[in-house]
XYZ file of N, CA and C in Angstrom:
444
model
N 60.265 98.524 2.012
C 60.841 99.012 3.241
C 61.612 97.868 3.885
N 62.801 98.183 4.356
C 63.648 97.185 4.986
C 64.224 97.782 6.264
N 64.158 97.029 7.356
C 64.862 97.423 8.574
C 66.205 96.723 8.515
N 67.305 97.467 8.628
C 68.593 96.875 8.327
C 69.527 96.779 9.530
N 69.997 97.872 10.072
C 71.018 97.841 11.116
C 70.675 98.856 12.195
N 71.527 98.943 13.208
C 71.323 99.970 14.235
C 71.455 101.366 13.639
N 72.421 101.560 12.725
C 72.594 102.875 12.098
C 71.448 103.171 11.139
N 71.137 102.223 10.281
C 70.068 102.384 9.296
C 68.796 101.791 9.885
N 67.891 102.673 10.280
C 66.675 102.228 10.958
C 65.595 101.800 9.966
N 65.407 102.582 8.888
C 64.380 102.279 7.892
C 64.944 102.608 6.515
N 64.779 101.677 5.588
C 65.238 101.862 4.214
C 63.995 101.856 3.328
N 63.626 103.029 2.796
C 62.520 103.130 1.851
C 63.110 102.942 0.467
N 62.795 101.838 -0.120
C 63.428 101.377 -1.343
C 62.609 101.742 -2.574
N 63.304 102.144 -3.646
C 62.735 102.299 -4.981
C 61.695 103.416 -5.037
N 62.177 104.641 -4.923
C 61.320 105.809 -5.085
C 61.844 106.637 -6.248
N 61.032 107.550 -6.720
C 61.429 108.422 -7.829
C 60.971 109.840 -7.555
N 61.623 110.778 -8.231
C 61.158 112.164 -8.247
C 61.537 112.772 -9.585
N 60.937 113.918 -9.856
C 61.194 114.595 -11.124
C 60.212 114.161 -12.188
N 60.407 114.700 -13.383
C 59.543 114.320 -14.499
C 60.388 113.766 -15.645
N 61.279 114.553 -16.213
C 62.169 114.040 -17.252
C 63.521 114.712 -17.122
N 64.558 113.974 -16.943
C 64.517 112.533 -16.690
C 64.097 112.243 -15.251
N 63.459 111.113 -15.050
C 63.114 110.685 -13.703
C 64.393 110.386 -12.936
N 64.374 110.622 -11.643
C 65.524 110.324 -10.809
C 65.145 109.202 -9.850
N 65.979 108.208 -9.774
C 65.763 107.030 -8.952
C 66.443 107.242 -7.605
N 65.691 107.066 -6.510
C 66.208 107.330 -5.169
C 65.815 106.215 -4.210
N 66.582 106.094 -3.146
C 66.181 105.368 -1.952
C 66.294 106.357 -0.810
N 65.451 106.194 0.196
C 65.496 107.068 1.364
C 65.968 106.220 2.543
N 67.059 106.660 3.156
C 67.662 105.940 4.267
C 67.429 106.746 5.541
N 66.583 106.241 6.417
C 66.322 106.887 7.697
C 67.277 106.261 8.708
N 68.319 107.000 9.048
C 69.340 106.517 9.977
C 69.038 107.024 11.386
N 69.977 106.854 12.292
C 69.715 107.203 13.688
C 69.517 108.697 13.917
N 70.238 109.561 13.200
C 70.157 111.013 13.437
C 69.696 111.822 12.233
N 69.560 111.188 11.083
C 69.216 111.934 9.875
C 68.653 110.999 8.809
N 67.975 111.621 7.842
C 67.484 110.900 6.666
C 68.332 111.307 5.468
N 68.652 110.333 4.640
C 69.376 110.585 3.392
C 68.453 110.266 2.224
N 68.297 111.228 1.321
C 67.598 111.001 0.066
C 68.698 110.764 -0.964
N 68.885 109.515 -1.323
C 70.040 109.108 -2.115
C 69.607 108.879 -3.557
N 70.030 109.796 -4.420
C 69.727 109.711 -5.848
C 70.869 108.950 -6.512
N 70.542 107.834 -7.129
C 71.616 107.017 -7.679
C 71.492 106.725 -9.167
N 70.458 107.231 -9.821
C 70.383 107.021 -11.261
C 69.334 107.931 -11.878
N 69.469 108.165 -13.186
C 68.482 108.878 -13.979
C 67.837 107.879 -14.914
N 66.552 108.064 -15.182
C 65.819 107.123 -16.023
C 65.197 107.842 -17.206
N 65.317 107.225 -18.358
C 64.690 107.730 -19.571
C 63.497 106.829 -19.908
N 62.650 107.233 -20.861
C 61.544 106.352 -21.262
C 62.023 104.982 -21.739
N 63.175 104.919 -22.379
C 63.717 103.629 -22.826
C 64.035 102.739 -21.619
N 64.619 103.326 -20.560
C 64.882 102.565 -19.340
C 63.587 101.983 -18.782
N 62.541 102.800 -18.755
C 61.259 102.350 -18.222
C 60.662 101.240 -19.073
N 60.806 101.364 -20.389
C 60.277 100.362 -21.311
C 60.916 98.993 -21.090
N 62.217 98.970 -20.830
C 62.929 97.703 -20.673
C 63.078 97.251 -19.225
N 62.425 97.928 -18.303
C 62.411 97.481 -16.910
C 63.701 97.654 -16.141
N 64.588 98.513 -16.599
C 65.861 98.666 -15.891
C 65.739 99.336 -14.523
N 64.681 100.124 -14.220
C 64.598 100.687 -12.865
C 64.572 99.607 -11.784
N 63.861 98.514 -12.032
C 63.802 97.424 -11.052
C 65.188 96.864 -10.773
N 65.960 96.627 -11.824
C 67.308 96.069 -11.659
C 68.234 97.058 -10.957
N 68.169 98.324 -11.341
C 69.032 99.338 -10.728
C 68.684 99.529 -9.247
N 67.378 99.544 -8.936
C 66.954 99.695 -7.540
C 67.402 98.497 -6.713
N 67.271 97.302 -7.261
C 67.700 96.094 -6.539
C 69.206 96.110 -6.300
N 69.976 96.587 -7.275
C 71.435 96.653 -7.117
C 71.815 97.646 -6.028
N 71.134 98.780 -5.972
C 71.450 99.757 -4.938
C 71.084 99.219 -3.556
N 69.920 98.600 -3.427
C 69.505 98.033 -2.140
C 70.497 96.972 -1.675
N 70.996 96.156 -2.590
C 72.004 95.149 -2.237
C 73.275 95.809 -1.731
N 73.669 96.889 -2.363
C 74.880 97.607 -1.932
C 74.708 98.139 -0.503
N 73.542 98.683 -0.205
C 73.279 99.203 1.141
C 73.412 98.083 2.163
N 72.804 96.938 1.878
C 72.807 95.814 2.823
C 74.191 95.198 2.950
N 74.858 94.984 1.825
C 76.140 94.273 1.835
C 77.323 95.152 2.235
N 77.322 96.416 1.809
C 78.487 97.270 2.032
C 78.252 98.373 3.063
N 76.992 98.630 3.407
C 76.675 99.635 4.408
C 76.326 100.991 3.817
N 75.817 101.850 4.680
C 75.365 103.176 4.267
C 76.498 104.024 3.686
N 77.664 104.120 4.345
C 78.719 104.977 3.780
C 79.136 104.572 2.364
N 79.251 103.286 2.108
C 79.635 102.829 0.764
C 78.557 103.165 -0.256
N 77.305 103.014 0.139
C 76.211 103.341 -0.773
C 76.190 104.839 -1.078
N 76.438 105.664 -0.071
C 76.445 107.117 -0.289
C 77.563 107.534 -1.237
N 78.690 106.835 -1.175
C 79.816 107.164 -2.064
C 79.484 106.935 -3.527
N 78.590 106.006 -3.825
C 78.258 105.695 -5.212
C 77.115 106.534 -5.757
N 76.525 107.384 -4.921
C 75.348 108.153 -5.316
C 75.689 109.273 -6.286
N 74.722 109.611 -7.126
C 74.832 110.773 -8.005
C 74.711 112.050 -7.171
N 73.771 111.997 -6.198
C 73.516 113.160 -5.341
C 72.896 112.651 -4.049
N 73.225 113.311 -2.929
C 72.660 112.941 -1.634
C 72.136 114.198 -0.960
N 70.871 114.160 -0.581
C 70.282 115.242 0.211
C 70.154 114.728 1.640
N 70.673 115.467 2.586
C 70.651 115.065 3.986
C 69.651 115.918 4.750
N 68.796 115.265 5.527
C 67.821 115.957 6.364
C 68.055 115.533 7.816
N 68.824 116.306 8.610
C 68.992 115.968 10.028
C 67.642 116.069 10.747
N 67.359 115.129 11.629
C 66.078 115.140 12.337
C 65.888 116.397 13.164
N 66.968 116.981 13.677
C 66.852 118.204 14.469
C 66.374 119.389 13.630
N 66.523 119.317 12.314
C 66.080 120.395 11.428
C 64.788 120.040 10.697
N 64.246 118.871 10.987
C 63.066 118.370 10.280
C 61.818 118.600 11.129
N 60.813 119.237 10.527
C 59.548 119.463 11.229
C 58.684 118.207 11.196
N 58.624 117.539 10.043
C 57.776 116.355 9.949
C 57.958 115.593 8.666
N 57.332 114.422 8.643
C 57.301 113.581 7.454
C 55.848 113.195 7.218
N 55.358 113.455 6.002
C 53.994 113.092 5.627
C 54.046 111.853 4.745
N 53.153 110.928 5.018
C 53.028 109.698 4.234
C 51.692 109.798 3.505
N 51.726 110.019 2.206
C 50.514 110.181 1.405
C 50.135 108.840 0.780
N 48.877 108.482 0.874
C 48.413 107.176 0.385
C 48.442 107.069 -1.134
N 48.279 108.182 -1.831
C 48.217 108.143 -3.290
C 46.810 108.043 -3.818
N 45.867 107.721 -2.967
C 44.483 107.578 -3.416
C 44.303 106.357 -4.289
N 43.257 106.347 -5.075
C 42.949 105.183 -5.922
C 43.834 105.093 -7.149
N 44.292 106.236 -7.660
C 45.029 106.213 -8.919
C 46.482 106.657 -8.797
N 46.835 107.271 -7.695
C 48.192 107.789 -7.543
C 49.106 106.820 -6.805
N 50.372 107.119 -6.803
C 51.353 106.340 -6.052
C 51.503 106.942 -4.662
N 51.856 106.119 -3.694
C 52.169 106.692 -2.382
C 53.340 107.663 -2.508
N 53.334 108.680 -1.649
C 54.409 109.669 -1.643
C 54.848 109.899 -0.214
N 56.107 110.260 -0.066
C 56.674 110.626 1.219
C 57.200 112.054 1.069
N 56.802 112.926 1.989
C 57.260 114.306 1.959
C 57.953 114.634 3.274
N 59.221 115.041 3.180
C 59.973 115.506 4.349
C 59.848 117.018 4.396
N 59.393 117.538 5.541
C 59.158 118.963 5.706
C 60.165 119.535 6.703
N 61.231 120.188 6.213
C 62.185 120.802 7.143
C 61.585 122.059 7.776
N 62.156 122.480 8.894
C 61.695 123.700 9.565
C 61.975 124.929 8.696
N 63.041 124.890 7.926
C 63.397 125.971 7.002
C 63.848 125.332 5.692
N 63.456 125.913 4.603
C 63.874 125.390 3.303
C 62.763 124.614 2.618
N 63.107 124.077 1.469
C 62.136 123.402 0.621
C 61.854 121.975 1.074
N 60.617 121.556 0.855
C 60.226 120.180 1.136
C 60.845 119.245 0.107
N 60.981 117.989 0.481
C 61.455 116.957 -0.432
C 60.377 115.892 -0.530
N 59.914 115.615 -1.744
C 58.871 114.616 -1.959
C 59.373 113.563 -2.936
N 59.110 112.304 -2.608
C 59.433 111.193 -3.497
C 58.189 110.329 -3.671
N 58.035 109.752 -4.869
C 56.951 108.818 -5.158
C 57.482 107.401 -4.959
N 56.712 106.584 -4.281
C 57.147 105.218 -3.999
C 56.725 104.317 -5.151
N 57.686 103.627 -5.761
C 57.400 102.714 -6.864
C 57.591 101.261 -6.461
N 58.269 101.031 -5.351
C 58.455 99.668 -4.863
C 57.269 99.245 -4.023
N 57.369 98.052 -3.461
C 56.311 97.558 -2.584
C 56.254 98.439 -1.342
N 55.025 98.746 -0.926
C 54.877 99.687 0.173
C 53.614 99.380 0.952
N 53.740 99.276 2.256
C 52.606 99.135 3.156
C 52.731 100.268 4.172
N 51.804 101.204 4.138
C 51.918 102.435 4.923
C 51.951 102.196 6.425
N 51.169 101.257 6.932
C 51.081 101.074 8.390
C 52.413 100.651 9.010
N 53.069 99.595 8.513
C 54.361 99.244 9.119
C 55.446 100.286 8.854
N 55.363 100.969 7.695
C 56.326 102.036 7.426
C 56.163 103.155 8.442
N 54.919 103.565 8.685
C 54.661 104.631 9.649
C 55.178 104.244 11.038
N 54.923 103.030 11.456
C 55.386 102.567 12.765
C 56.909 102.564 12.853
N 57.564 102.053 11.820
C 59.028 102.015 11.806
C 59.614 103.425 11.772
N 59.000 104.322 11.004
C 59.483 105.692 10.917
C 59.326 106.416 12.260
N 58.206 106.212 12.919
C 58.020 106.805 14.248
C 59.114 106.335 15.207
N 59.457 105.073 15.119
C 60.525 104.527 15.962
C 61.873 105.154 15.606
N 62.117 105.357 14.313
C 63.395 105.923 13.859
C 63.591 107.355 14.341
N 62.520 108.137 14.399
C 62.640 109.548 14.795
C 62.313 109.768 16.268
N 62.082 108.680 16.987
C 61.764 108.784 18.414
C 62.880 109.546 19.138
N 62.488 110.478 19.986
C 63.460 111.302 20.696
C 63.764 112.607 19.985
N 63.239 112.782 18.794
C 63.393 114.027 18.034
C 62.010 114.653 17.882
N 61.967 115.948 17.706
C 60.699 116.661 17.556
C 60.259 116.631 16.092
N 59.956 115.421 15.601
C 59.550 115.218 14.212
C 58.157 114.592 14.211
N 57.222 115.240 13.529
C 55.857 114.738 13.427
C 55.755 113.805 12.223
N 55.180 112.627 12.418
C 54.921 111.687 11.324
C 53.409 111.615 11.149
N 52.934 111.956 9.931
C 51.499 111.960 9.657
C 51.195 111.114 8.435
N 50.119 110.361 8.513
C 49.635 109.640 7.343
C 48.461 110.432 6.775
N 48.488 110.677 5.463
C 47.489 111.500 4.803
C 46.894 110.726 3.623
N 45.637 110.978 3.345
C 44.976 110.379 2.181
C 45.220 111.247 0.964
N 45.184 110.642 -0.206
C 45.247 111.393 -1.450
C 46.638 111.515 -2.035
N 46.745 112.413 -3.012
C 47.935 112.574 -3.820
C 49.123 113.197 -3.100
N 48.901 114.143 -2.244
C 49.997 114.818 -1.573
C 50.650 115.890 -2.414
N 49.864 116.803 -2.934
C 50.411 117.892 -3.752
C 51.289 118.794 -2.929
């Protein structure tokens, strides 16, 4: 997690979703909306040779050096969740064997869940996220377990 600029309040770095191929994402919590930015697909060979770490680091550098708009332009796919349409965000601990997960719950439509593969400390993330959505009717909850 990185706090970056006035526009980008919280950057959740190095998350994944899907099964095969895995999709590599970062979640950018900006002033009025969250972006789930999918920037690469991963195969078992990628995982074997450690390329997710390098690809995630390159994307994070782009966000910091070039800004959010430039990073969004390079994405494979971007899902936007405006805070006014978001009911809440759940932070799942992952339990003893699982990875932490973040689930965005819109008021209408499907939830978006990502597994966190980068370094993650739930307490400061929760505090920063609460600050990012302050002034919007968005509930932030920390939950134990897998987060099915």
